[in-house]
Amino acid sequence: MEPESGGANLASLTCMLAGISAQADFEGTSALRYATALAARDGFELSLYVFAPAVDSPAQLSSTAALDWEERETARSEELSRSTLQAARELIAGAGVGLFADYASSPGHGPVPFLHAARVHDLTVLDAAGPDNAPARNAIESALFDSGRPLLIVPAQGALQPPRRILIAWDGSARSGRAVKEAMPFLTLADKVTALTVTGEKDLSQMTPGAGLKTYLARHGIGCELAALSGKAGDAADLIRRFAASEAMDMLVMGAFVHSWLREAILGGVTRSFLGDCPLPLLMAH
């Protein structure tokens, strides 16, 4: 990524990469505004990647017509990406935040350039994806499972202020532990941290209990309340959502679970549920 001029110095808390989709008349997204607010608060530069706009597959074309279509679509993608980047640059500059920027110059560009960037940042920030938005969903899954870094997913109604009340979805697994570790920059600044365990949904007998998490966080100067809810198979995601709403939480931290390398088919149930319905900023790690 090429650095923009006039950027602020990178702070020690984190360096973030925000990803947005190219679109006409771009006015910002929740993820971009959230990432910009965090960067402005702590005085560090923000990296930005603009994904190519969605492409409508044409009907069967002759080789000449297909070549013409590809040239037109590439030009359209380049123009939309550039205009989106310029609009985002103005939004970010207005907050006094320095910017490193890159974009997909062709609709044929896959996730590789974006993943290369994500792997050398502390955190990636993306907008939540609706059930019919396959490109955005693919970007989320690529960042979550292929970047080796944590991911912060911001819903359309996401708050623009740093989180003060954080809920940890704690099942005592290695993935939960990883998510907590990655969330430490946020947890250390929170006013309230609660770890919620849902029992009855799966076997937790071999998992690390919440008391161990509470001790770990206390060693880092973070107070943590423990809570538990009882449910049955398939209830965990809804129980977590209801608890987060009732306690006015403004960030959820949880591990992402996938049963095997066939992740497209068998994402963990809670992971799949929250990727499809993200009611508050969600920090996930795998």
mmCIF file of N, CA and C in Angstrom, residues 16 27-42 91 95 97 125 127 152-164 186 249-251 279-281:
data_model
loop_
_atom_site.group_PDB
_atom_site.id
_atom_site.type_symbol
_atom_site.label_atom_id
_atom_site.label_comp_id
_atom_site.label_asym_id
_atom_site.label_seq_id
_atom_site.Cartn_x
_atom_site.Cartn_y
_atom_site.Cartn_z
ATOM 1 N N MET A 16 -4.916 -0.734 11.954
ATOM 2 C CA MET A 16 -6.138 -1.343 11.448
ATOM 3 C C MET A 16 -6.233 -1.237 9.936
ATOM 4 N N GLU A 27 -20.862 7.297 0.244
ATOM 5 C CA GLU A 27 -20.990 8.250 1.347
ATOM 6 C C GLU A 27 -20.473 7.679 2.659
ATOM 7 N N GLY A 28 -19.748 6.590 2.601
ATOM 8 C CA GLY A 28 -19.209 5.988 3.813
ATOM 9 C C GLY A 28 -20.007 4.777 4.232
ATOM 10 N N THR A 29 -19.414 3.944 5.065
ATOM 11 C CA THR A 29 -20.080 2.766 5.615
ATOM 12 C C THR A 29 -19.844 2.745 7.119
ATOM 13 N N SER A 30 -20.588 1.900 7.808
ATOM 14 C CA SER A 30 -20.423 1.796 9.262
ATOM 15 C C SER A 30 -19.009 1.369 9.632
ATOM 16 N N ALA A 31 -18.461 0.391 8.890
ATOM 17 C CA ALA A 31 -17.115 -0.080 9.201
ATOM 18 C C ALA A 31 -16.086 1.023 9.018
ATOM 19 N N LEU A 32 -16.210 1.792 7.944
ATOM 20 C CA LEU A 32 -15.248 2.867 7.696
ATOM 21 C C LEU A 32 -15.354 3.945 8.769
ATOM 22 N N ARG A 33 -16.573 4.321 9.131
ATOM 23 C CA ARG A 33 -16.740 5.349 10.166
ATOM 24 C C ARG A 33 -16.244 4.860 11.529
ATOM 25 N N TYR A 34 -16.512 3.594 11.840
ATOM 26 C CA TYR A 34 -16.085 3.030 13.120
ATOM 27 C C TYR A 34 -14.560 2.997 13.187
ATOM 28 N N ALA A 35 -13.925 2.491 12.129
ATOM 29 C CA ALA A 35 -12.464 2.411 12.103
ATOM 30 C C ALA A 35 -11.839 3.800 12.153
ATOM 31 N N THR A 36 -12.451 4.757 11.450
ATOM 32 C CA THR A 36 -11.937 6.127 11.461
ATOM 33 C C THR A 36 -12.034 6.737 12.851
ATOM 34 N N ALA A 37 -13.146 6.480 13.550
ATOM 35 C CA ALA A 37 -13.313 7.008 14.907
ATOM 36 C C ALA A 37 -12.265 6.433 15.852
ATOM 37 N N LEU A 38 -11.976 5.136 15.725
ATOM 38 C CA LEU A 38 -10.961 4.522 16.570
ATOM 39 C C LEU A 38 -9.583 5.102 16.270
ATOM 40 N N ALA A 39 -9.273 5.269 14.985
ATOM 41 C CA ALA A 39 -7.976 5.816 14.605
ATOM 42 C C ALA A 39 -7.837 7.257 15.084
ATOM 43 N N ALA A 40 -8.896 8.042 14.968
ATOM 44 C CA ALA A 40 -8.847 9.439 15.405
ATOM 45 C C ALA A 40 -8.656 9.531 16.914
ATOM 46 N N ARG A 41 -9.291 8.622 17.650
ATOM 47 C CA ARG A 41 -9.166 8.645 19.105
ATOM 48 C C ARG A 41 -7.736 8.429 19.556
ATOM 49 N N ASP A 42 -7.032 7.505 18.910
ATOM 50 C CA ASP A 42 -5.702 7.124 19.372
ATOM 51 C C ASP A 42 -4.576 7.659 18.509
ATOM 52 N N LEU A 91 -13.473 11.611 3.644
ATOM 53 C CA LEU A 91 -14.107 11.345 4.930
ATOM 54 C C LEU A 91 -13.063 11.138 6.024
ATOM 55 N N ALA A 95 -11.479 13.667 9.538
ATOM 56 C CA ALA A 95 -11.327 13.280 10.939
ATOM 57 C C ALA A 95 -9.891 13.453 11.416
ATOM 58 N N VAL A 97 -7.213 11.898 10.228
ATOM 59 C CA VAL A 97 -6.555 10.596 10.265
ATOM 60 C C VAL A 97 -5.734 10.398 8.996
ATOM 61 N N VAL A 125 -11.268 -4.489 9.812
ATOM 62 C CA VAL A 125 -12.623 -4.016 10.100
ATOM 63 C C VAL A 125 -13.437 -4.072 8.812
ATOM 64 N N ASP A 127 -17.663 -4.337 7.090
ATOM 65 C CA ASP A 127 -19.104 -4.213 7.302
ATOM 66 C C ASP A 127 -19.739 -5.595 7.365
ATOM 67 N N LEU A 152 -13.028 -7.470 13.038
ATOM 68 C CA LEU A 152 -14.105 -6.727 13.680
ATOM 69 C C LEU A 152 -15.178 -6.456 12.627
ATOM 70 N N ILE A 153 -16.376 -7.000 12.851
ATOM 71 C CA ILE A 153 -17.493 -6.852 11.928
ATOM 72 C C ILE A 153 -18.449 -5.806 12.503
ATOM 73 N N VAL A 154 -18.778 -4.809 11.692
ATOM 74 C CA VAL A 154 -19.605 -3.701 12.162
ATOM 75 C C VAL A 154 -20.949 -3.726 11.438
ATOM 76 N N PRO A 155 -22.058 -3.818 12.176
ATOM 77 C CA PRO A 155 -23.377 -3.823 11.530
ATOM 78 C C PRO A 155 -23.744 -2.438 11.022
ATOM 79 N N ALA A 156 -24.759 -2.387 10.183
ATOM 80 C CA ALA A 156 -25.172 -1.114 9.590
ATOM 81 C C ALA A 156 -25.542 -0.088 10.648
ATOM 82 N N GLN A 157 -26.098 -0.545 11.768
ATOM 83 C CA GLN A 157 -26.491 0.360 12.839
ATOM 84 C C GLN A 157 -25.402 0.476 13.899
ATOM 85 N N GLY A 158 -24.167 0.115 13.546
ATOM 86 C CA GLY A 158 -23.075 0.114 14.524
ATOM 87 C C GLY A 158 -22.794 1.492 15.091
ATOM 88 N N ALA A 159 -22.434 1.543 16.373
ATOM 89 C CA ALA A 159 -22.105 2.803 17.030
ATOM 90 C C ALA A 159 -20.814 3.369 16.456
ATOM 91 N N LEU A 160 -20.625 4.662 16.628
ATOM 92 C CA LEU A 160 -19.428 5.318 16.106
ATOM 93 C C LEU A 160 -18.416 5.619 17.199
ATOM 94 N N GLN A 161 -18.703 5.221 18.419
ATOM 95 C CA GLN A 161 -17.798 5.490 19.522
ATOM 96 C C GLN A 161 -17.092 4.209 19.959
ATOM 97 N N PRO A 162 -15.888 4.322 20.538
ATOM 98 C CA PRO A 162 -15.192 3.139 21.049
ATOM 99 C C PRO A 162 -16.062 2.403 22.073
ATOM 100 N N PRO A 163 -15.978 1.087 22.125
ATOM 101 C CA PRO A 163 -16.842 0.313 23.025
ATOM 102 C C PRO A 163 -16.489 0.519 24.489
ATOM 103 N N ARG A 164 -17.509 0.707 25.312
ATOM 104 C CA ARG A 164 -17.296 0.859 26.754
ATOM 105 C C ARG A 164 -17.834 -0.336 27.529
ATOM 106 N N PHE A 186 -9.147 -3.349 23.431
ATOM 107 C CA PHE A 186 -10.475 -2.825 23.739
ATOM 108 C C PHE A 186 -10.859 -3.111 25.187
ATOM 109 N N MET A 249 -24.836 -3.906 25.850
ATOM 110 C CA MET A 249 -23.450 -4.091 25.446
ATOM 111 C C MET A 249 -23.206 -3.433 24.085
ATOM 112 N N ASP A 250 -21.999 -2.959 23.862
ATOM 113 C CA ASP A 250 -21.709 -2.328 22.582
ATOM 114 C C ASP A 250 -20.537 -2.973 21.844
ATOM 115 N N MET A 251 -20.091 -4.130 22.302
ATOM 116 C CA MET A 251 -19.189 -4.976 21.523
ATOM 117 C C MET A 251 -19.300 -6.402 22.035
ATOM 118 N N PRO A 279 -25.820 -8.053 15.484
ATOM 119 C CA PRO A 279 -26.562 -6.933 16.031
ATOM 120 C C PRO A 279 -25.708 -5.828 16.641
ATOM 121 N N LEU A 280 -24.427 -6.089 16.880
ATOM 122 C CA LEU A 280 -23.535 -5.098 17.464
ATOM 123 C C LEU A 280 -22.118 -5.390 16.977
ATOM 124 N N PRO A 281 -21.198 -4.429 17.071
ATOM 125 C CA PRO A 281 -19.831 -4.702 16.633
ATOM 126 C C PRO A 281 -19.311 -6.007 17.234
#
